[in-house]
Amino acid sequence: MRRCRVAWLFALVVVAVIASGCVTGVRAGARCRTKDFGDDGTYVLKCQGGRWVRSATKAQVAQLIIAILRARTTTTTTTTTTTIVTKIAVGDGHSCGLLTTGSVKCWGQNTYGQLGNGAVLPGADVTSPSVAVVGLSGVTALVSGDRQSCATMPDATVRCWGQNTYGQLGNGLLADSSLPVTVTNLSGAVAVGIGFQHACAVVTGGTVKCWGRNNAGQLGDNSTGNKLVPTAVIGLTNAVSISLGEFFSCALLGTGTVSCWGSNDYGQLGNGTTTDSTTPVPVSVVTGATSLAVGYYGGCAIVTGGVAKCWGVNGAGQTGKGSASTDEPTPVSVSGVNGIVSLAMTGSTTCALLTGGSVTCWGDNIDGQLGNGTTTPSLTPVAVSGVANALNLDGNQYFFCAGLSGGAVKCWGANVFGQLGNGTTTNSSSAVAVIGIP
């Protein structure tokens, strides 16, 4: 709150007029020397050039005094906009938050324009969410991948920004973009996912379209040629959500099952083999799935009862089976964790958001990505320090972020590009608050 003030010049004039000692009973035109103001009964006179001249009527002066008094008691209110995040999305070295206003803010690495702020300069990384993505409003969903992000718009189209080496922005070009561009020939988007250098969208009716890099058949169109615009995945008609890894893709189907396609050298397709597939194959032994999360070389599904099954690479125990022996081409049950609401999987670490809002993680911990205050890996789930009442969770490479009730965001793990959003580039083995949120 701040008081409105009338210019001091007016105030001084009024004070001078009403002050004691003002010359009274003089007429305009008479000579003056010693006093600045006079009064002839009707007008306030001002000494100017050695003579009294009319300045204002006494009635006008009275009105000015009243105006000053009213202004001194009148206040105006200034408002500030609070940044409140409803969804967090994490890329390789950057993070983004969807705000209640429908706008998006990103922070961290910006080498390829993945912050969407119009600047692409090596070293132009941002360590806190200070600038909004340009030109976005009314965003309904947000995802981030390796070095790009995509937003679903109110008209169910999709806009993406960042790296575009393989056409992963979907706009028919190969040039990176630090501003959002519209994905070509894509409408009715229901869900979007981003992988290493490709992206996919579930569209109305349950079909899936993908674009970008396709070296291992991760676009699912029975080819291995890159696509600069969306191409239809063969054989999917009832997809609900989509999640992508490095060179493979997975879709949760309306039947509660999961299908994957693309690279399979670690068993990340979950079909019991290590053979690549350029079209979708069903993940074995997964039924009643309600949610899906895919990391760089593996995947996990939450199934009925709030438990999870994971498959793929397991060198750090990230499948959650309690050992780091061999990779798992067939899904195994995560041990010691119940009440799972959602999952986030990176290359070597997995985290779970639990009923009640706590987060627990297991696997590699080289950069503190388990969030338990250490850098010691764990084959069994450990609680993330300082995170409570979490509503959503995401992770990529060696860090994770959680959106909390009330709109705050906390992140932990690697921070070389400032992706934790706390104004530094120092790794953190415990959750730190993103600056300015809320």
Coordinates of N, CA and C in Angstrom, one line a residue, residues 23 109 298 334 421:
V23 N -0.6 39.5 3.5 CA -1.2 40.9 3.4 C -2.6 40.8 3.0
Q109 N 19.7 -25.8 -18.3 CA 20.5 -25.7 -19.5 C 19.6 -25.0 -20.7
G298 N 14.6 -48.5 -19.6 CA 13.7 -49.4 -18.9 C 12.4 -48.7 -18.6
V334 N 8.4 -54.5 -7.8 CA 9.2 -53.6 -6.9 C 9.0 -54.0 -5.5
G421 N 17.1 -25.2 -9.9 CA 16.4 -24.0 -9.7 C 16.6 -23.2 -8.4

